[in-house]
PDB file of C-alpha atoms and ligand atoms in Angstrom:
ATOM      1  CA  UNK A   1     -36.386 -12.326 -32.816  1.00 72.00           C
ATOM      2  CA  UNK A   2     -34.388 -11.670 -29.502  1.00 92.00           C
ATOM      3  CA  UNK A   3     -35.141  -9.529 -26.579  1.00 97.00           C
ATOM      4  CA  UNK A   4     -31.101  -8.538 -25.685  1.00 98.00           C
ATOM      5  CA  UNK A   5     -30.055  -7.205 -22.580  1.00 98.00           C
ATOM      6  CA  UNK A   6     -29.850  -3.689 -21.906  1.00 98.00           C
ATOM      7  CA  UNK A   7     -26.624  -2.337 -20.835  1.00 98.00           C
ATOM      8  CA  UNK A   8     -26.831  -0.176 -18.049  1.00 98.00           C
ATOM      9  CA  UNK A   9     -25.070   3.298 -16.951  1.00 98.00           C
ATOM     10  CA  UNK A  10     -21.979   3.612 -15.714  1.00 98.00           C
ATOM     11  CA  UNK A  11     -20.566   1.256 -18.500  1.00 98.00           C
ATOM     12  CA  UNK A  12     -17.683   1.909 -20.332  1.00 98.00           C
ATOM     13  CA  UNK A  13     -19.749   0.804 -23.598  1.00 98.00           C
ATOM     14  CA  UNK A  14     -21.643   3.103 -23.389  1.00 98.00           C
ATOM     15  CA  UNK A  15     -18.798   6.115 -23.074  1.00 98.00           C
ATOM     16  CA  UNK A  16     -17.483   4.832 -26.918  1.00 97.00           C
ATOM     17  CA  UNK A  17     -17.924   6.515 -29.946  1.00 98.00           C
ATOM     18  CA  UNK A  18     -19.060   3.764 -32.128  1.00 98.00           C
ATOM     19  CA  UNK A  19     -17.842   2.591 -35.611  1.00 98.00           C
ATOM     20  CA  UNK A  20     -19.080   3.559 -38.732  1.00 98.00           C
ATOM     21  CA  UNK A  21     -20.929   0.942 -40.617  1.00 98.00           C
ATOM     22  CA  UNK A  22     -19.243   0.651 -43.774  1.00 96.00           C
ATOM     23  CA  UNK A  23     -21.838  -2.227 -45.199  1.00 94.00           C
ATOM     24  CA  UNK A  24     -25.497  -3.468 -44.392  1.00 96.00           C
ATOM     25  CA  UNK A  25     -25.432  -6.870 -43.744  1.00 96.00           C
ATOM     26  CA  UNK A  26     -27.486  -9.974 -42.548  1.00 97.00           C
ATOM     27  CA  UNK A  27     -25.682  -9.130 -39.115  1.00 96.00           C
ATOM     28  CA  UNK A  28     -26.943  -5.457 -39.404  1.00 97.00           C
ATOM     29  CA  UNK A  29     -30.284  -5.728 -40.084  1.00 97.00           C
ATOM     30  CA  UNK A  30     -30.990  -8.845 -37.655  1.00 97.00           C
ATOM     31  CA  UNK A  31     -29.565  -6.338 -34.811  1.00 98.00           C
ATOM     32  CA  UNK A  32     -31.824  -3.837 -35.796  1.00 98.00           C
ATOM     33  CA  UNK A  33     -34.923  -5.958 -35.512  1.00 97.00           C
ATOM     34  CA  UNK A  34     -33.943  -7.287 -32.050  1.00 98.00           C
ATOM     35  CA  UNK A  35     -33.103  -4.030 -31.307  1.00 98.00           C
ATOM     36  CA  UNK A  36     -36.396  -2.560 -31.952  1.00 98.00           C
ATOM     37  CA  UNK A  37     -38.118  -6.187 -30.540  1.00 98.00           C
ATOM     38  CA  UNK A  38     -35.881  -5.301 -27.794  1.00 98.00           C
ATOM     39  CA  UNK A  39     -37.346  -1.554 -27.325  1.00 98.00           C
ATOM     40  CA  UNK A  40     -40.748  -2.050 -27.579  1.00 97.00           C
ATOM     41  CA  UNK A  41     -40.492  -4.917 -25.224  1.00 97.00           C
ATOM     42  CA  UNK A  42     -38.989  -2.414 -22.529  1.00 97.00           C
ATOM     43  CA  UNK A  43     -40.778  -0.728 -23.645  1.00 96.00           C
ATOM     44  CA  UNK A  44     -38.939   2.869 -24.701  1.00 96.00           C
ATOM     45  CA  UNK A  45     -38.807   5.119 -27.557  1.00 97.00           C
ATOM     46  CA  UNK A  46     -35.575   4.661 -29.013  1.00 98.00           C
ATOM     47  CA  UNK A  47     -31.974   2.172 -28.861  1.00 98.00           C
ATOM     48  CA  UNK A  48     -28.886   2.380 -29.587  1.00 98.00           C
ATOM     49  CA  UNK A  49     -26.668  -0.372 -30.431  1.00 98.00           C
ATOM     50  CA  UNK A  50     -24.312   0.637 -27.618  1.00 98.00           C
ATOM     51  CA  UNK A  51     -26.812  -0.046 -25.195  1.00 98.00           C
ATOM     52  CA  UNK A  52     -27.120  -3.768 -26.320  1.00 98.00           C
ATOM     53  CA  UNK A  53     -22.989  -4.106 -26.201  1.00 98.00           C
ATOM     54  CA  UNK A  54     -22.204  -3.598 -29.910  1.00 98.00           C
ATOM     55  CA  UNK A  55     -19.982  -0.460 -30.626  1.00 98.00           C
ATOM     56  CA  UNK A  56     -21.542   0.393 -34.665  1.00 98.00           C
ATOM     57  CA  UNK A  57     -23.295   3.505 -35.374  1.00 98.00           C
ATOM     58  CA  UNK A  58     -26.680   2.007 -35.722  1.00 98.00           C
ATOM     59  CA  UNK A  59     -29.780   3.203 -33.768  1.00 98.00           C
ATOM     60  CA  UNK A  60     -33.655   2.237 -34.344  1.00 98.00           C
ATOM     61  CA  UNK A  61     -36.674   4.707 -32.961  1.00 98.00           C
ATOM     62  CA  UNK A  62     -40.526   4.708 -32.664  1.00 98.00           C
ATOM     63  CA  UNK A  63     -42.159   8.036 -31.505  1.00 96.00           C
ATOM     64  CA  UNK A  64     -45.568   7.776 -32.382  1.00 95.00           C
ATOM     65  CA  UNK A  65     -48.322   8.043 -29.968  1.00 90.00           C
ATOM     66  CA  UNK A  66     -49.752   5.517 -28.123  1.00 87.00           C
ATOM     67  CA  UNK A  67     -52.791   6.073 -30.363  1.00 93.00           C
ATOM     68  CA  UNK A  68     -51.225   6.063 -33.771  1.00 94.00           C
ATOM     69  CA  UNK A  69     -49.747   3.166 -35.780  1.00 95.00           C
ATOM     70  CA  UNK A  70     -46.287   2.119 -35.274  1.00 95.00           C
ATOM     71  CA  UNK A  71     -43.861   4.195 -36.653  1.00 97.00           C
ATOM     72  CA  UNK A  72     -40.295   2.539 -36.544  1.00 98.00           C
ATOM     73  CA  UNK A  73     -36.900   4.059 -38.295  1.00 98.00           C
ATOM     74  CA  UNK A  74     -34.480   1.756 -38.178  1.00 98.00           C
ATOM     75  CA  UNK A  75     -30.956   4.187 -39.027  1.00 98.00           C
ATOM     76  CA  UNK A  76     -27.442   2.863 -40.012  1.00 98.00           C
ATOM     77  CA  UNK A  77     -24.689   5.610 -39.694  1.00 98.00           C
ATOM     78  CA  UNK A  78     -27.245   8.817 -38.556  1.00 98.00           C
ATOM     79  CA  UNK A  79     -25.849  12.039 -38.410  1.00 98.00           C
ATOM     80  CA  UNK A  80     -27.171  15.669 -37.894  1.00 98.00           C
ATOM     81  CA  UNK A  81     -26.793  17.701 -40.997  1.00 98.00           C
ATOM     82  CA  UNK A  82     -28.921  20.728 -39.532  1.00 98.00           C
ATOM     83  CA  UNK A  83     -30.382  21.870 -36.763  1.00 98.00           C
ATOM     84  CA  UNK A  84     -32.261  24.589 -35.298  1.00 98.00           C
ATOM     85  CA  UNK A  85     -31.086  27.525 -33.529  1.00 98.00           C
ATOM     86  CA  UNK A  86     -34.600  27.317 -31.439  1.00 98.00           C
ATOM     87  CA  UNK A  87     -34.253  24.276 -28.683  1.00 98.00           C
ATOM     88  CA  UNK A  88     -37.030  22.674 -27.156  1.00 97.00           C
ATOM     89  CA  UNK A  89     -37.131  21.337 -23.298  1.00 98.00           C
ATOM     90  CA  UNK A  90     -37.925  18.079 -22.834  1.00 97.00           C
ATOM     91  CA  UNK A  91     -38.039  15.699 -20.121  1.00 97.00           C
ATOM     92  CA  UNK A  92     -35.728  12.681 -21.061  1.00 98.00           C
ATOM     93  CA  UNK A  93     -34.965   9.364 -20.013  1.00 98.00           C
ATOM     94  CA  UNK A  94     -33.082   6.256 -21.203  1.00 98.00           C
ATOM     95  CA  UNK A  95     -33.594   2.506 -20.786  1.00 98.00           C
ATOM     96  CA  UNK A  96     -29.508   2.518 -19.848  1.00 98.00           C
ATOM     97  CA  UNK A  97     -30.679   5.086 -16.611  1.00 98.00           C
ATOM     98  CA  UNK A  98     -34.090   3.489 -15.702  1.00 97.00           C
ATOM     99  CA  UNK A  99     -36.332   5.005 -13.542  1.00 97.00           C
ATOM    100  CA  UNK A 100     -34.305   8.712 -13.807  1.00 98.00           C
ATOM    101  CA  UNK A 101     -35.808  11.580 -16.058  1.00 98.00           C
ATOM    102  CA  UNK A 102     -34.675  15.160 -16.360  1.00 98.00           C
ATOM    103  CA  UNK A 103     -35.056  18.364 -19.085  1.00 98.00           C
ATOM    104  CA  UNK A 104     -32.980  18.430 -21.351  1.00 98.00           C
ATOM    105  CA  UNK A 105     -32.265  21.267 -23.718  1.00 98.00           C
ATOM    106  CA  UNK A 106     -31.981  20.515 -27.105  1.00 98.00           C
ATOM    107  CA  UNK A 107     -32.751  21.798 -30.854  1.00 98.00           C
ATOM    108  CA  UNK A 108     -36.314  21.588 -31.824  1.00 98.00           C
ATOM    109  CA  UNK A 109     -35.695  20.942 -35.542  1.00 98.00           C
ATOM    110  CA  UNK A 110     -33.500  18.184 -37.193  1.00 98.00           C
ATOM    111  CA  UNK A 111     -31.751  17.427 -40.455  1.00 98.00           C
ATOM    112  CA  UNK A 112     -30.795  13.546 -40.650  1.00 98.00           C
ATOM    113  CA  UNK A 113     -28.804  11.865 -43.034  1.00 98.00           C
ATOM    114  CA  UNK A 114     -28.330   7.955 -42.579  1.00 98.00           C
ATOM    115  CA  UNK A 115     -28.558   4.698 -44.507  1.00 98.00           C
ATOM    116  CA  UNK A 116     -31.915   2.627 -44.201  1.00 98.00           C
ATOM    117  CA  UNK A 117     -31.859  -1.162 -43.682  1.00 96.00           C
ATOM    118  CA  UNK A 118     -31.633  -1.875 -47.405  1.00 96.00           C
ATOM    119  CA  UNK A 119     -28.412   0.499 -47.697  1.00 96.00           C
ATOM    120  CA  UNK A 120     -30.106   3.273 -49.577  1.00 97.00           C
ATOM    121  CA  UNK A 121     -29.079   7.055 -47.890  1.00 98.00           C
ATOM    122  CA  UNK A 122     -32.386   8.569 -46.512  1.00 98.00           C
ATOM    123  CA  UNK A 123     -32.324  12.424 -45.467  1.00 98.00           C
ATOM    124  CA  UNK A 124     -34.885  13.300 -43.265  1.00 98.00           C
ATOM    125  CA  UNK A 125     -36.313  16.362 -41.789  1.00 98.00           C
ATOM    126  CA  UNK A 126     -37.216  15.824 -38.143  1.00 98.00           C
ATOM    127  CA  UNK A 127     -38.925  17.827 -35.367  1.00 97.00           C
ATOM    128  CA  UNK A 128     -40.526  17.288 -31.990  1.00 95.00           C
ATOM    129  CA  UNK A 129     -40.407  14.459 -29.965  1.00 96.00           C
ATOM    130  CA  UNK A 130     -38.983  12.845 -32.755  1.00 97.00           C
ATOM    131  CA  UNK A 131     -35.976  15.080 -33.856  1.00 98.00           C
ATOM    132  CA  UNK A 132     -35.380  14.632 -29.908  1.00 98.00           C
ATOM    133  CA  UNK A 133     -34.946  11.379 -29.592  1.00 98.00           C
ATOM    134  CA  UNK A 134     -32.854  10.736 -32.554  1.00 98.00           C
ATOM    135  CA  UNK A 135     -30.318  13.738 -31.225  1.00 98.00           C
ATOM    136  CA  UNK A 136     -30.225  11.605 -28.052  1.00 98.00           C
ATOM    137  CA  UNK A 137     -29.779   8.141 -30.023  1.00 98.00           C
ATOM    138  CA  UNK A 138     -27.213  10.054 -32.312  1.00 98.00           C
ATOM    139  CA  UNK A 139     -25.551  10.984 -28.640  1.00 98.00           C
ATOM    140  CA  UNK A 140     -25.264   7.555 -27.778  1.00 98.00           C
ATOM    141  CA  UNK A 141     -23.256   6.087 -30.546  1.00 98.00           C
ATOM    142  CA  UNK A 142     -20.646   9.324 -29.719  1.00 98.00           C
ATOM    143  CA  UNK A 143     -20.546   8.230 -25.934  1.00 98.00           C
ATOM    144  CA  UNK A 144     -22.818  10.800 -24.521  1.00 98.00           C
ATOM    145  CA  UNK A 145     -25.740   9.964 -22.396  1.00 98.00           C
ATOM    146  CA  UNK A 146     -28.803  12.387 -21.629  1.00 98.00           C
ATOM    147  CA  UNK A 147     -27.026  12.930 -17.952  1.00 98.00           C
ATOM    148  CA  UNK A 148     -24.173  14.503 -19.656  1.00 98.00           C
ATOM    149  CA  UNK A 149     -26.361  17.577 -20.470  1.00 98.00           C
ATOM    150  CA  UNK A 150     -26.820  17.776 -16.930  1.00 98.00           C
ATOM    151  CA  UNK A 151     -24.911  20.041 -14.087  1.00 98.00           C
ATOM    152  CA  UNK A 152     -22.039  17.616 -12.846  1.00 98.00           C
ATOM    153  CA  UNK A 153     -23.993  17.354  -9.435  1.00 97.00           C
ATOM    154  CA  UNK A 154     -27.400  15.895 -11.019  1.00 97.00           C
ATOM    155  CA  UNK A 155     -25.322  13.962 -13.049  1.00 98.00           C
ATOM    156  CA  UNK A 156     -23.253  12.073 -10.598  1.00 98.00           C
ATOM    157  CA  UNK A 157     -26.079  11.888  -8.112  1.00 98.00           C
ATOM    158  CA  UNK A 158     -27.954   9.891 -11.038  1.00 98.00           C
ATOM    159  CA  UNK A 159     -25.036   7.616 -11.509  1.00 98.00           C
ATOM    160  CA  UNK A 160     -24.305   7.091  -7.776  1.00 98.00           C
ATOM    161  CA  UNK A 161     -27.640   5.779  -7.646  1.00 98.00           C
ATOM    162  CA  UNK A 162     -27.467   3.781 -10.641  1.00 98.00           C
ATOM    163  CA  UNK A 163     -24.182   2.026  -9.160  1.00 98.00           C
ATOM    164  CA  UNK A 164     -26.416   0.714  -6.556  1.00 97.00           C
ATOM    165  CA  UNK A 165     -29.048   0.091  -8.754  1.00 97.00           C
ATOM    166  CA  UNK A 166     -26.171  -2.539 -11.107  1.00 96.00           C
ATOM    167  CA  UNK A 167     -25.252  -4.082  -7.428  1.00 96.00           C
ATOM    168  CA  UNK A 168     -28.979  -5.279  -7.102  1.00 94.00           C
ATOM    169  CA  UNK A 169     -29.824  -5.586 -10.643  1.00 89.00           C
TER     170      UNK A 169
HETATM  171 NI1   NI B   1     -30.890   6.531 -24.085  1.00 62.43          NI
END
């Protein structure tokens, strides 16, 4: 397994609405498992394939507690079939904007439809932290970063620092 780099905001990568994944190959599901070597080494919750540089609609999450046994999903193709009307606030990051967190609004419940690593569809009913972070992983493969929920002022404050950030990285 690989540890890749992570791609960091502003990018234009990671402004792309990715490609649908029309079969799960060798290539596929060796990206997905140094994708999630990749996150826990970061460590961070959830990555999308954007943020390692490859424009497919593949994204790989682990939201259990520190305390609880890993729980990896490793999803080809997600999309949001349903969601709540009630939103949840939650304080976000992303390993593409380390170091900045803000709330983010976002629907509490989720509805997932995707294609495991074996090619099967899988339909899912999410909520929580977890329905969360796969609405902000499902963001990512559209272009959208958490910032982009943000007022235009927080947002480009973020970025301006993360410009200086890439000039020392
Ligand atoms: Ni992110």
């Amino acid at each position: 397994m690989t540890i890749l780099p992570i791609v960091w905001a502003p990018d234009p990568v990671l402004k792309i609405k990715c490609l649908h994944v029309n079969s799960v190959g060798e290539a596929e599901k060796q990206l997905m498992k140094d994708m999630l070597e990749t996150m826990y080494n970061a460590p961070g919750v959830g990555l999308a394939a954007p943020q390692v540089g490859i424009t497919k609609r593949i994204i790989v999450v682990d939201c259990a507690r520190t305390d609880e046994p890993p729980a990896p999903y490793k999803m080809i193709n997600p999309e949001l079939i349903d969601t709540s009307k009630e939103e949840i606030i939650n304080e976000e990051g992303c390993l593409s904007l380390p170091g900045h967190y803000a709330d983010v609004s976002r629907p509490s419940t989720a509805r997932v439809r995707y294609l495991d690593e074996n090619g099967n569809q899988q339909i899912m009913d999410t909520e929580g932290l977890l329905a969360v972070c796969i609405q902000h992983e499902i963001d990512h493969i559209n272009g959208i970063l958490f910032v982009d929920h943000l007022s235009s002022l927080k947002r480009n404050m973020i970025l301006k620092k993360m410009v200086k950030a890439k000039k020392e990285r």
